[in-house]
Amino acid sequence: MGRKSPYPAEFRNDAVALYRAAGGKRTYAAVAADVGVTGETLRSWVRQADEHAGRSHSHGEQSAESRDEELVRLRAENGRLRKAEKEWELEREILRRAAAYFTKEMK
């Protein structure tokens, strides 16, 4: 990789968290100036944190927030599918009755 960073991991994580807490309202350079590093340094830390999070997620280690988001998404999808199933059951019942009616009429 590269040389070892002179900044402790906790400091880098805090700087990344500070940048993310800004929610896109502040630039890398602005946040970096607050913590005393260059904008490009902070950008690389954020990139490394994203890559690390991607590797963690691929190995089955999801953060509680992402699990909660997925749970909400799955519950919404489950509700939508249950509603669609009820509609299909109603349509099948209507078609079954229509088929029975027309069969009776044809005799």
Short mmCIF file of N, CA and C in Angstrom, two decimals:
data_model
loop_
_atom_site.label_atom_id
_atom_site.label_comp_id
_atom_site.label_asym_id
_atom_site.label_seq_id
_atom_site.Cartn_x
_atom_site.Cartn_y
_atom_site.Cartn_z
N MET A 1 0.85 -1.17 0.00
CA MET A 1 0.00 0.00 0.00
C MET A 1 0.89 1.23 0.00
N GLY A 2 0.73 2.10 0.92
CA GLY A 2 1.56 3.29 1.02
C GLY A 2 2.26 3.27 2.36
N ARG A 3 2.76 4.42 2.70
CA ARG A 3 3.41 4.48 4.01
C ARG A 3 2.35 4.63 5.10
N LYS A 4 2.74 4.34 6.31
CA LYS A 4 1.82 4.40 7.44
C LYS A 4 1.45 5.85 7.73
N SER A 5 0.17 6.09 7.96
CA SER A 5 -0.33 7.44 8.22
C SER A 5 0.17 7.94 9.57
N PRO A 6 0.57 9.21 9.64
CA PRO A 6 0.99 9.76 10.92
C PRO A 6 -0.20 10.06 11.85
N TYR A 7 -1.40 9.95 11.31
CA TYR A 7 -2.60 10.22 12.10
C TYR A 7 -3.19 8.92 12.62
N PRO A 8 -3.59 8.90 13.88
CA PRO A 8 -4.18 7.68 14.44
C PRO A 8 -5.51 7.34 13.75
N ALA A 9 -5.86 6.08 13.76
CA ALA A 9 -7.09 5.63 13.10
C ALA A 9 -8.32 6.33 13.69
N GLU A 10 -8.34 6.54 14.98
CA GLU A 10 -9.48 7.20 15.60
C GLU A 10 -9.65 8.62 15.07
N PHE A 11 -8.54 9.33 14.88
CA PHE A 11 -8.58 10.69 14.33
C PHE A 11 -9.13 10.67 12.91
N ARG A 12 -8.65 9.73 12.10
CA ARG A 12 -9.13 9.62 10.71
C ARG A 12 -10.62 9.30 10.69
N ASN A 13 -11.06 8.37 11.55
CA ASN A 13 -12.48 8.00 11.60
C ASN A 13 -13.34 9.19 12.03
N ASP A 14 -12.85 9.96 12.99
CA ASP A 14 -13.59 11.14 13.45
C ASP A 14 -13.69 12.18 12.34
N ALA A 15 -12.61 12.37 11.58
CA ALA A 15 -12.62 13.33 10.48
C ALA A 15 -13.62 12.90 9.40
N VAL A 16 -13.64 11.61 9.09
CA VAL A 16 -14.59 11.08 8.10
C VAL A 16 -16.01 11.27 8.61
N ALA A 17 -16.24 10.98 9.88
CA ALA A 17 -17.57 11.15 10.47
C ALA A 17 -18.00 12.61 10.43
N LEU A 18 -17.08 13.52 10.68
CA LEU A 18 -17.37 14.95 10.64
C LEU A 18 -17.78 15.37 9.23
N TYR A 19 -17.05 14.87 8.23
CA TYR A 19 -17.39 15.18 6.84
C TYR A 19 -18.78 14.64 6.49
N ARG A 20 -19.05 13.40 6.88
CA ARG A 20 -20.36 12.80 6.56
C ARG A 20 -21.49 13.47 7.31
N ALA A 21 -21.22 13.95 8.52
CA ALA A 21 -22.25 14.63 9.30
C ALA A 21 -22.69 15.93 8.63
N ALA A 22 -21.81 16.51 7.82
CA ALA A 22 -22.16 17.74 7.11
C ALA A 22 -23.20 17.47 6.03
N GLY A 23 -23.38 16.22 5.63
CA GLY A 23 -24.41 15.85 4.68
C GLY A 23 -24.27 16.49 3.31
N GLY A 24 -23.06 16.72 2.87
CA GLY A 24 -22.83 17.30 1.55
C GLY A 24 -22.92 18.82 1.53
N LYS A 25 -23.14 19.44 2.68
CA LYS A 25 -23.24 20.90 2.74
C LYS A 25 -21.88 21.58 2.84
N ARG A 26 -20.85 20.80 3.16
CA ARG A 26 -19.50 21.35 3.28
C ARG A 26 -18.58 20.55 2.38
N THR A 27 -17.58 21.21 1.85
CA THR A 27 -16.63 20.56 0.96
C THR A 27 -15.58 19.80 1.77
N TYR A 28 -14.85 18.95 1.06
CA TYR A 28 -13.73 18.25 1.70
C TYR A 28 -12.77 19.27 2.29
N ALA A 29 -12.46 20.30 1.51
CA ALA A 29 -11.48 21.30 1.93
C ALA A 29 -11.92 22.02 3.20
N ALA A 30 -13.21 22.35 3.30
CA ALA A 30 -13.70 23.08 4.46
C ALA A 30 -13.60 22.22 5.73
N VAL A 31 -14.02 20.98 5.62
CA VAL A 31 -13.95 20.09 6.79
C VAL A 31 -12.48 19.78 7.13
N ALA A 32 -11.67 19.57 6.08
CA ALA A 32 -10.25 19.28 6.30
C ALA A 32 -9.55 20.43 7.00
N ALA A 33 -9.90 21.65 6.65
CA ALA A 33 -9.29 22.82 7.30
C ALA A 33 -9.63 22.84 8.79
N ASP A 34 -10.85 22.42 9.13
CA ASP A 34 -11.25 22.39 10.54
C ASP A 34 -10.43 21.39 11.35
N VAL A 35 -10.06 20.28 10.73
CA VAL A 35 -9.32 19.25 11.47
C VAL A 35 -7.81 19.34 11.26
N GLY A 36 -7.38 20.21 10.34
CA GLY A 36 -5.94 20.44 10.16
C GLY A 36 -5.25 19.50 9.19
N VAL A 37 -5.95 19.05 8.17
CA VAL A 37 -5.34 18.22 7.12
C VAL A 37 -5.72 18.82 5.77
N THR A 38 -5.17 18.27 4.70
CA THR A 38 -5.53 18.79 3.38
C THR A 38 -6.84 18.15 2.92
N GLY A 39 -7.47 18.80 1.97
CA GLY A 39 -8.72 18.29 1.41
C GLY A 39 -8.53 16.93 0.76
N GLU A 40 -7.41 16.76 0.05
CA GLU A 40 -7.14 15.50 -0.62
C GLU A 40 -6.91 14.37 0.38
N THR A 41 -6.29 14.68 1.51
CA THR A 41 -6.10 13.67 2.55
C THR A 41 -7.44 13.19 3.09
N LEU A 42 -8.31 14.15 3.38
CA LEU A 42 -9.64 13.79 3.88
C LEU A 42 -10.41 12.99 2.82
N ARG A 43 -10.30 13.40 1.57
CA ARG A 43 -10.98 12.68 0.48
C ARG A 43 -10.51 11.23 0.42
N SER A 44 -9.21 11.01 0.58
CA SER A 44 -8.70 9.64 0.53
C SER A 44 -9.17 8.84 1.75
N TRP A 45 -9.27 9.47 2.91
CA TRP A 45 -9.77 8.78 4.09
C TRP A 45 -11.23 8.36 3.90
N VAL A 46 -12.02 9.26 3.32
CA VAL A 46 -13.43 8.94 3.07
C VAL A 46 -13.53 7.79 2.08
N ARG A 47 -12.72 7.83 1.03
CA ARG A 47 -12.71 6.76 0.03
C ARG A 47 -12.32 5.43 0.68
N GLN A 48 -11.28 5.46 1.51
CA GLN A 48 -10.84 4.23 2.19
C GLN A 48 -11.93 3.71 3.12
N ALA A 49 -12.61 4.61 3.81
CA ALA A 49 -13.70 4.19 4.71
C ALA A 49 -14.83 3.55 3.91
N ASP A 50 -15.15 4.12 2.76
CA ASP A 50 -16.19 3.55 1.90
C ASP A 50 -15.80 2.18 1.39
N GLU A 51 -14.53 2.03 0.99
CA GLU A 51 -14.05 0.73 0.52
C GLU A 51 -14.09 -0.29 1.66
N HIS A 52 -13.67 0.13 2.83
CA HIS A 52 -13.68 -0.77 3.98
C HIS A 52 -15.11 -1.17 4.32
N ALA A 53 -16.04 -0.23 4.27
CA ALA A 53 -17.45 -0.54 4.54
C ALA A 53 -17.99 -1.49 3.49
N GLY A 54 -17.59 -1.32 2.24
CA GLY A 54 -18.02 -2.21 1.17
C GLY A 54 -17.52 -3.62 1.39
N ARG A 55 -16.27 -3.75 1.81
CA ARG A 55 -15.72 -5.08 2.09
C ARG A 55 -16.43 -5.70 3.29
N SER A 56 -16.70 -4.90 4.31
CA SER A 56 -17.37 -5.42 5.50
C SER A 56 -18.76 -5.91 5.14
N HIS A 57 -19.47 -5.15 4.32
CA HIS A 57 -20.83 -5.54 3.95
C HIS A 57 -20.80 -6.81 3.11
N SER A 58 -19.78 -6.95 2.27
CA SER A 58 -19.72 -8.14 1.44
C SER A 58 -19.38 -9.38 2.26
N HIS A 59 -18.82 -9.21 3.43
CA HIS A 59 -18.50 -10.35 4.29
C HIS A 59 -19.59 -10.60 5.32
N GLY A 60 -20.74 -9.99 5.15
CA GLY A 60 -21.87 -10.25 6.03
C GLY A 60 -21.92 -9.39 7.26
N GLU A 61 -21.04 -8.46 7.41
CA GLU A 61 -21.05 -7.57 8.57
C GLU A 61 -21.75 -6.28 8.19
N GLN A 62 -23.05 -6.20 8.45
CA GLN A 62 -23.79 -4.99 8.11
C GLN A 62 -23.92 -4.11 9.34
N SER A 63 -23.93 -2.82 9.13
CA SER A 63 -24.15 -1.92 10.25
C SER A 63 -25.61 -2.00 10.65
N ALA A 64 -25.89 -1.61 11.86
CA ALA A 64 -27.27 -1.66 12.35
C ALA A 64 -28.18 -0.78 11.50
N GLU A 65 -27.65 0.36 11.06
CA GLU A 65 -28.47 1.28 10.26
C GLU A 65 -28.84 0.66 8.92
N SER A 66 -27.89 0.02 8.25
CA SER A 66 -28.20 -0.58 6.95
C SER A 66 -29.14 -1.76 7.12
N ARG A 67 -29.01 -2.50 8.22
CA ARG A 67 -29.96 -3.60 8.47
C ARG A 67 -31.35 -3.05 8.70
N ASP A 68 -31.44 -1.94 9.45
CA ASP A 68 -32.74 -1.32 9.70
C ASP A 68 -33.36 -0.82 8.41
N GLU A 69 -32.55 -0.20 7.56
CA GLU A 69 -33.06 0.28 6.28
C GLU A 69 -33.56 -0.88 5.42
N GLU A 70 -32.80 -1.98 5.41
CA GLU A 70 -33.21 -3.14 4.63
C GLU A 70 -34.49 -3.74 5.20
N LEU A 71 -34.61 -3.77 6.53
CA LEU A 71 -35.80 -4.31 7.16
C LEU A 71 -37.02 -3.47 6.78
N VAL A 72 -36.89 -2.15 6.80
CA VAL A 72 -37.99 -1.27 6.41
C VAL A 72 -38.37 -1.52 4.95
N ARG A 73 -37.36 -1.64 4.09
CA ARG A 73 -37.62 -1.89 2.67
C ARG A 73 -38.33 -3.22 2.46
N LEU A 74 -37.87 -4.26 3.15
CA LEU A 74 -38.47 -5.57 3.00
C LEU A 74 -39.89 -5.62 3.55
N ARG A 75 -40.14 -4.92 4.65
CA ARG A 75 -41.50 -4.87 5.19
C ARG A 75 -42.44 -4.16 4.22
N ALA A 76 -41.97 -3.07 3.62
CA ALA A 76 -42.80 -2.36 2.65
C ALA A 76 -43.08 -3.25 1.44
N GLU A 77 -42.06 -3.95 0.97
CA GLU A 77 -42.25 -4.86 -0.17
C GLU A 77 -43.20 -5.99 0.20
N ASN A 78 -43.08 -6.53 1.41
CA ASN A 78 -43.96 -7.59 1.87
C ASN A 78 -45.41 -7.10 1.89
N GLY A 79 -45.64 -5.89 2.39
CA GLY A 79 -46.99 -5.33 2.41
C GLY A 79 -47.55 -5.15 1.01
N ARG A 80 -46.71 -4.68 0.10
CA ARG A 80 -47.14 -4.49 -1.29
C ARG A 80 -47.50 -5.84 -1.92
N LEU A 81 -46.70 -6.85 -1.67
CA LEU A 81 -46.96 -8.18 -2.23
C LEU A 81 -48.22 -8.80 -1.65
N ARG A 82 -48.46 -8.61 -0.36
CA ARG A 82 -49.69 -9.13 0.25
C ARG A 82 -50.92 -8.47 -0.35
N LYS A 83 -50.84 -7.16 -0.57
CA LYS A 83 -51.96 -6.44 -1.18
C LYS A 83 -52.20 -6.95 -2.60
N ALA A 84 -51.13 -7.14 -3.36
CA ALA A 84 -51.26 -7.65 -4.73
C ALA A 84 -51.86 -9.05 -4.72
N GLU A 85 -51.47 -9.88 -3.75
CA GLU A 85 -52.02 -11.24 -3.67
C GLU A 85 -53.52 -11.20 -3.42
N LYS A 86 -53.98 -10.31 -2.56
CA LYS A 86 -55.42 -10.19 -2.29
C LYS A 86 -56.16 -9.76 -3.56
N GLU A 87 -55.56 -8.83 -4.31
CA GLU A 87 -56.18 -8.39 -5.56
C GLU A 87 -56.27 -9.54 -6.55
N TRP A 88 -55.22 -10.36 -6.63
CA TRP A 88 -55.21 -11.50 -7.56
C TRP A 88 -56.25 -12.54 -7.15
N GLU A 89 -56.38 -12.76 -5.85
CA GLU A 89 -57.38 -13.71 -5.37
C GLU A 89 -58.78 -13.23 -5.76
N LEU A 90 -59.04 -11.94 -5.61
CA LEU A 90 -60.33 -11.37 -6.00
C LEU A 90 -60.55 -11.53 -7.50
N GLU A 91 -59.55 -11.25 -8.30
CA GLU A 91 -59.67 -11.39 -9.75
C GLU A 91 -59.93 -12.85 -10.13
N ARG A 92 -59.24 -13.78 -9.49
CA ARG A 92 -59.46 -15.20 -9.78
C ARG A 92 -60.88 -15.61 -9.42
N GLU A 93 -61.38 -15.11 -8.29
CA GLU A 93 -62.75 -15.44 -7.88
C GLU A 93 -63.76 -14.88 -8.89
N ILE A 94 -63.56 -13.66 -9.35
CA ILE A 94 -64.44 -13.07 -10.36
C ILE A 94 -64.40 -13.90 -11.64
N LEU A 95 -63.21 -14.28 -12.07
CA LEU A 95 -63.08 -15.08 -13.29
C LEU A 95 -63.70 -16.46 -13.12
N ARG A 96 -63.53 -17.06 -11.95
CA ARG A 96 -64.13 -18.37 -11.70
C ARG A 96 -65.65 -18.28 -11.78
N ARG A 97 -66.24 -17.26 -11.16
CA ARG A 97 -67.70 -17.09 -11.20
C ARG A 97 -68.17 -16.78 -12.61
N ALA A 98 -67.41 -15.98 -13.34
CA ALA A 98 -67.79 -15.67 -14.73
C ALA A 98 -67.74 -16.93 -15.58
N ALA A 99 -66.72 -17.74 -15.40
CA ALA A 99 -66.62 -18.98 -16.17
C ALA A 99 -67.78 -19.90 -15.84
N ALA A 100 -68.13 -20.00 -14.55
CA ALA A 100 -69.26 -20.84 -14.16
C ALA A 100 -70.56 -20.30 -14.75
N TYR A 101 -70.74 -19.00 -14.75
CA TYR A 101 -71.96 -18.39 -15.30
C TYR A 101 -72.07 -18.67 -16.80
N PHE A 102 -70.99 -18.45 -17.54
CA PHE A 102 -71.05 -18.65 -18.97
C PHE A 102 -71.16 -20.14 -19.35
N THR A 103 -70.57 -21.00 -18.52
CA THR A 103 -70.72 -22.44 -18.77
C THR A 103 -72.18 -22.85 -18.61
N LYS A 104 -72.83 -22.32 -17.60
CA LYS A 104 -74.24 -22.60 -17.34
C LYS A 104 -75.11 -22.05 -18.49
N GLU A 105 -74.79 -20.88 -19.00
CA GLU A 105 -75.53 -20.25 -20.08
C GLU A 105 -75.38 -21.02 -21.38
N MET A 106 -74.23 -21.65 -21.60
CA MET A 106 -73.98 -22.36 -22.85
C MET A 106 -74.72 -23.69 -22.90
N LYS A 107 -75.15 -24.23 -21.77
CA LYS A 107 -75.81 -25.54 -21.77
C LYS A 107 -77.23 -25.43 -22.13
#
